[in-house]
Coordinates of N, CA and C in Angstrom, one line a residue:
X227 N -10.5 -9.6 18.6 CA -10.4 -9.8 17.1 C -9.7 -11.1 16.9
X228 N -10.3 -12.0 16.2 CA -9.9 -13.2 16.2 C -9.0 -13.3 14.6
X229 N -7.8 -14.4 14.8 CA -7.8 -14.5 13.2 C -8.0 -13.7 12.3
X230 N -6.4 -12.3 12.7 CA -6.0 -11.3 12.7 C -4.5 -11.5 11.4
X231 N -4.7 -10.8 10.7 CA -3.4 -11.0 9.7 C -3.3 -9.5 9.7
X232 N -2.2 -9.3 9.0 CA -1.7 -8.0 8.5 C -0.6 -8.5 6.7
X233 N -1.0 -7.4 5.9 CA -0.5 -7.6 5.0 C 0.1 -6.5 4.7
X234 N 1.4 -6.0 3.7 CA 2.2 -5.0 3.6 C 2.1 -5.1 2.0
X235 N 1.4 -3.8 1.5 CA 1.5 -3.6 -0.1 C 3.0 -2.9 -0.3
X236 N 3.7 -3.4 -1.0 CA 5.0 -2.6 -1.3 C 4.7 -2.1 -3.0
X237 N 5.2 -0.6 -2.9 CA 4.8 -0.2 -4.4 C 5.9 1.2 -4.5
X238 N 5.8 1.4 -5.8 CA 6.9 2.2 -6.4 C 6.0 3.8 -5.8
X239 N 6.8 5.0 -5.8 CA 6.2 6.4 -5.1 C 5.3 6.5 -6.5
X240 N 5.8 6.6 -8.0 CA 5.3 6.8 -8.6 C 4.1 6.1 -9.0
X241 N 3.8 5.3 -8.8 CA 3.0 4.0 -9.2 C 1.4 4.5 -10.0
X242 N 1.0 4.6 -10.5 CA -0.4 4.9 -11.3 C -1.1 4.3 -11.3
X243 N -2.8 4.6 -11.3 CA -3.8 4.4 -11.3 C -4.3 4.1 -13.1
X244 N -3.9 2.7 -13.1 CA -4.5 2.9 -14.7 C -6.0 2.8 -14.7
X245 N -6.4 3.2 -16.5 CA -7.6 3.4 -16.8 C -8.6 4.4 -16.1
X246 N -8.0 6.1 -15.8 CA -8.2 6.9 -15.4 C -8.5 7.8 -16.7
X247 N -9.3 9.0 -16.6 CA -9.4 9.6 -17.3 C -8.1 10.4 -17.3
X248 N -8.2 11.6 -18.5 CA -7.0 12.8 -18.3 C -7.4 13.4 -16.7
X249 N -8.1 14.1 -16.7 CA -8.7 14.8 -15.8 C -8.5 14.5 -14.2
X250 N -8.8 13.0 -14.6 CA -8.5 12.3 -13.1 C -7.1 11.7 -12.9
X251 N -6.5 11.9 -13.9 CA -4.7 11.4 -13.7 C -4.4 12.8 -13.2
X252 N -4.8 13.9 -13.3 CA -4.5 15.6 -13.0 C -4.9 15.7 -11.5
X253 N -6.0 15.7 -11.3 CA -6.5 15.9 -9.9 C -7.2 15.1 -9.1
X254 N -7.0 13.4 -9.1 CA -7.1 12.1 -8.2 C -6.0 12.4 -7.4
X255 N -6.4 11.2 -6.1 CA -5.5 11.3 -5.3 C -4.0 10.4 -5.7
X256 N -3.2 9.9 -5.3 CA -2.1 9.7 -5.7 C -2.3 7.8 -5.0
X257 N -1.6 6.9 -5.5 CA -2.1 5.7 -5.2 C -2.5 5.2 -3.8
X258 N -1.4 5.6 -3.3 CA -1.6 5.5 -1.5 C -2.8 5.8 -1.1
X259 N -2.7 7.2 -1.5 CA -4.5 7.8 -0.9 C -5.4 6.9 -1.3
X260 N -5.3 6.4 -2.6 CA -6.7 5.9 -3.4 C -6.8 4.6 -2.4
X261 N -5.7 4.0 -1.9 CA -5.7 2.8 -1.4 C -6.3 2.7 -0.1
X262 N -6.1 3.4 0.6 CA -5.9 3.9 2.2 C -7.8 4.2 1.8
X263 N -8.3 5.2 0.8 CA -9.7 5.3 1.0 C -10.6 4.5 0.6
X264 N -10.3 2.8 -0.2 CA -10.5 1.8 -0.7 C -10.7 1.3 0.6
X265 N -9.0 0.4 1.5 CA -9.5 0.3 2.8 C -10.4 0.9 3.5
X266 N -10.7 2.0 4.0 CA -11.6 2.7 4.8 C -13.3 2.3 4.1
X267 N -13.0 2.6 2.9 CA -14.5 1.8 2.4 C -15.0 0.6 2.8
X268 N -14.2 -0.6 2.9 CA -14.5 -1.0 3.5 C -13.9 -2.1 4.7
X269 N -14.3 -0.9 5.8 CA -14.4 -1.0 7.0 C -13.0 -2.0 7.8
X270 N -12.0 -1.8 7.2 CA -11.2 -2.2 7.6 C -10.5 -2.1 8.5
X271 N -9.9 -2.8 9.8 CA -9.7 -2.1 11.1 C -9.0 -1.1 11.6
X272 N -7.8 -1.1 10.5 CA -6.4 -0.5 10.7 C -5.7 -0.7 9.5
X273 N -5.5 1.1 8.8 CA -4.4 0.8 8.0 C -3.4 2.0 7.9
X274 N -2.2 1.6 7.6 CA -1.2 2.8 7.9 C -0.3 2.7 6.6
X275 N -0.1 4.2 6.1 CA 1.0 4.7 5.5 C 2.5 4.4 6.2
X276 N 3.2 3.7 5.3 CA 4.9 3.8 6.5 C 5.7 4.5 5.4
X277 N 6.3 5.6 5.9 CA 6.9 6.1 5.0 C 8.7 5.6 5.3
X278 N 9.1 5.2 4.4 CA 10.5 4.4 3.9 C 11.6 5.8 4.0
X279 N 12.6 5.3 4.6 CA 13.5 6.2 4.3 C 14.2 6.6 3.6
X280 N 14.6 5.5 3.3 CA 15.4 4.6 2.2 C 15.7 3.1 1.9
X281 N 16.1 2.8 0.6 CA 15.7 1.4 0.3 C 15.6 0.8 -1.4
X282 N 15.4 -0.3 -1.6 CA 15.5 -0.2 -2.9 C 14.5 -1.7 -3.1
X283 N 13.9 -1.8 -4.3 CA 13.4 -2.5 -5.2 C 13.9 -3.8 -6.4
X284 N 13.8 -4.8 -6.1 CA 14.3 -6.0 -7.3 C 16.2 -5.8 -7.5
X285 N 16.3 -5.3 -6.5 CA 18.1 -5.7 -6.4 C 18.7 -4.3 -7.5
X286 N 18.0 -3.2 -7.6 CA 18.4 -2.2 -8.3 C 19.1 -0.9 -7.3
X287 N 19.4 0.0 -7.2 CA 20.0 1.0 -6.8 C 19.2 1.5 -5.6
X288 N 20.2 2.2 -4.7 CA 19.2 2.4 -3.5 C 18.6 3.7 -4.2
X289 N 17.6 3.7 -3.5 CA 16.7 5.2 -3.4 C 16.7 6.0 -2.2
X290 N 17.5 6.8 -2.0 CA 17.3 7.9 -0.8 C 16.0 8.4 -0.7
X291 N 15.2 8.5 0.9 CA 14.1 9.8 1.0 C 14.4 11.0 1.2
X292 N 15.6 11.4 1.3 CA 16.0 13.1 1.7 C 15.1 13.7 0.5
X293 N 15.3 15.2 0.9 CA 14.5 16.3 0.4 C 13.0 16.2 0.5
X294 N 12.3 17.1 -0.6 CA 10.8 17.1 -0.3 C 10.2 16.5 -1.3
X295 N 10.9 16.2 -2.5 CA 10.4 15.4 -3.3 C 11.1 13.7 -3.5
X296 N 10.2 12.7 -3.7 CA 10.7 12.0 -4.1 C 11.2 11.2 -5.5
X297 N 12.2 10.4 -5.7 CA 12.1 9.7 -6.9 C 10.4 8.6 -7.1
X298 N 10.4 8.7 -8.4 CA 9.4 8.0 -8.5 C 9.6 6.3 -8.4
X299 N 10.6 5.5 -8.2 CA 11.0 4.8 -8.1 C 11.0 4.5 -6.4
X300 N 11.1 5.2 -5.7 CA 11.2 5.2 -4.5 C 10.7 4.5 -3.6
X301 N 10.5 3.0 -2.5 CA 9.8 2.3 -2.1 C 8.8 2.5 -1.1
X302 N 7.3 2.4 -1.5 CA 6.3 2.8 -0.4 C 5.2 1.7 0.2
X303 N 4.8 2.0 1.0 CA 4.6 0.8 2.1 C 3.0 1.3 2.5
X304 N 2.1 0.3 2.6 CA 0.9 0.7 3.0 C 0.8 -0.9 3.9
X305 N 0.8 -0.7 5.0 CA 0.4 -2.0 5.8 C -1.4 -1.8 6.3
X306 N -2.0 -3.2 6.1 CA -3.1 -3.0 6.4 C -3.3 -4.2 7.4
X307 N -4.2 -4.0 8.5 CA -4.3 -4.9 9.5 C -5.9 -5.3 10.1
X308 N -6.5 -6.4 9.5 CA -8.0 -7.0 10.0 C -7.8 -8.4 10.0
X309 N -9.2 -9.1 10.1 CA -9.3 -10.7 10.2 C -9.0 -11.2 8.7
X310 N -9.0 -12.6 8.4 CA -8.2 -13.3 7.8 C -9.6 -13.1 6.1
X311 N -10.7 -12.9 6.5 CA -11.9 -12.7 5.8 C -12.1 -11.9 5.3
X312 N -11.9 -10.0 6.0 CA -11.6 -9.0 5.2 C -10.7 -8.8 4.3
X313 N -9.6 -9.5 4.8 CA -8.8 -9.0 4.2 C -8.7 -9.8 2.5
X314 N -9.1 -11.2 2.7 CA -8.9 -11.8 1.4 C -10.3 -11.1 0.4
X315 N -10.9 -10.2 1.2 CA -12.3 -9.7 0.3 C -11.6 -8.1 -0.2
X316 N -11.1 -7.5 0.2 CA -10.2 -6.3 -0.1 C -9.4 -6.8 -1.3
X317 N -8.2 -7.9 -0.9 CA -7.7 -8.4 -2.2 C -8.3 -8.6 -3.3
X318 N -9.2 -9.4 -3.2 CA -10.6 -9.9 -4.6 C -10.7 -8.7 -5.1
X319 N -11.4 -7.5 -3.8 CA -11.9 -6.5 -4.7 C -11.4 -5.9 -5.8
X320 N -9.6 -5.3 -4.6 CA -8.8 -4.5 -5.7 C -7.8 -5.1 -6.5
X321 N -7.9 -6.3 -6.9 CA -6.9 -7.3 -7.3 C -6.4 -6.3 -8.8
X322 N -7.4 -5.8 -9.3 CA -7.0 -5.0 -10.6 C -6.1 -3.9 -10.6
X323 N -6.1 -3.2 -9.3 CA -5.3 -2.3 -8.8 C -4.0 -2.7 -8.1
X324 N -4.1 -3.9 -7.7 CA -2.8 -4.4 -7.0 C -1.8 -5.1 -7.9
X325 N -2.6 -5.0 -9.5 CA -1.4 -5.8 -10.6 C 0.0 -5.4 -10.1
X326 N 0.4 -4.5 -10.0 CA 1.9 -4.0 -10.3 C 2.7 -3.6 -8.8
X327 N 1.7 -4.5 -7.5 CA 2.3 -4.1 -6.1 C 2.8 -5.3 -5.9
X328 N 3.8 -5.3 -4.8 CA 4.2 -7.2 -3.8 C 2.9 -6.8 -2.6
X329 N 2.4 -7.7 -2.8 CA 1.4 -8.5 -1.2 C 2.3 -9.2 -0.5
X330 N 2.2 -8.9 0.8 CA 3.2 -9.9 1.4 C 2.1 -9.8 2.9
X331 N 2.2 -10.9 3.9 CA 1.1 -11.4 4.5 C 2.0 -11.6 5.4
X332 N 2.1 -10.8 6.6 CA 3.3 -11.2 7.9 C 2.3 -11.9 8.8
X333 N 3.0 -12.5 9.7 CA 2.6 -13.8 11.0 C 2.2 -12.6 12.1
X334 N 1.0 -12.4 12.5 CA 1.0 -11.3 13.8 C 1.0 -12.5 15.1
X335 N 1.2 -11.8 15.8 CA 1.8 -12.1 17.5 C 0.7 -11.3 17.8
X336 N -0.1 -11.9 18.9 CA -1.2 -11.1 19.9 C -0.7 -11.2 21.1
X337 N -0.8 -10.0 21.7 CA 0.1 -9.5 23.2 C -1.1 -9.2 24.3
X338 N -1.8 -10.2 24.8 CA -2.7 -9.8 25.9 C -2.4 -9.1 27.1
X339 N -2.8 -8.2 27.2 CA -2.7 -7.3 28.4 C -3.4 -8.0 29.3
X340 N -2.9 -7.9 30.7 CA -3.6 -8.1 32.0 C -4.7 -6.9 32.5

């Protein structure tokens, strides 16, 4: 895989799907999912949920992950990992969806095995 990037969507636990109906703000998946089955649409090589333990957002108050629920403020992490072409076509697509995330685009390191 040549000209390999990885990018890390950072977003609030609560974060919303606007311009949903009632129905589908009720029983849609939650944004992570929506996003994770966006990537998989298309064909993307690798992408992972990271779940945060704790942490905080724009220099405001930490957010603990204990218990079973979380604050809706809470910081969540979707890293996605393809070539430098997918991935700028993913952005394009869901750019409408990504208004209210940080994109951030890390340097990958390739480790060739013998």
């Amino acid at each position: 895989m040549n000209n390999i990037i990885t990018i890390r969507i950072y977003f609030e636990y609560g974060q919303k799907i606007k311009d949903r109906s009632f129905w589908k703000k009720i029983y849609a998946p939650d944004f992570s999912t929506e996003l994770i089955k966006r990537a998989k649409a298309l064909d993307l090589y690798q992408v992972l949920n990271i779940n945060i333990g704790k942490g905080y957002f724009n220099k405001e108050k930490i957010n603990w992950g204990i218990g079973e629920t979380r604050h809706y403020n809470h910081p969540h992490l979707i890293e996605i990992t393809d070539n430098e072409k997918k991935i700028s076509a993913f952005l394009e697509q869901e750019k409408a969806l990504l208004l209210k995330t940080n994109v951030i685009i890390v340097k990958n390191e390739i480790l060739v095995h013998p």
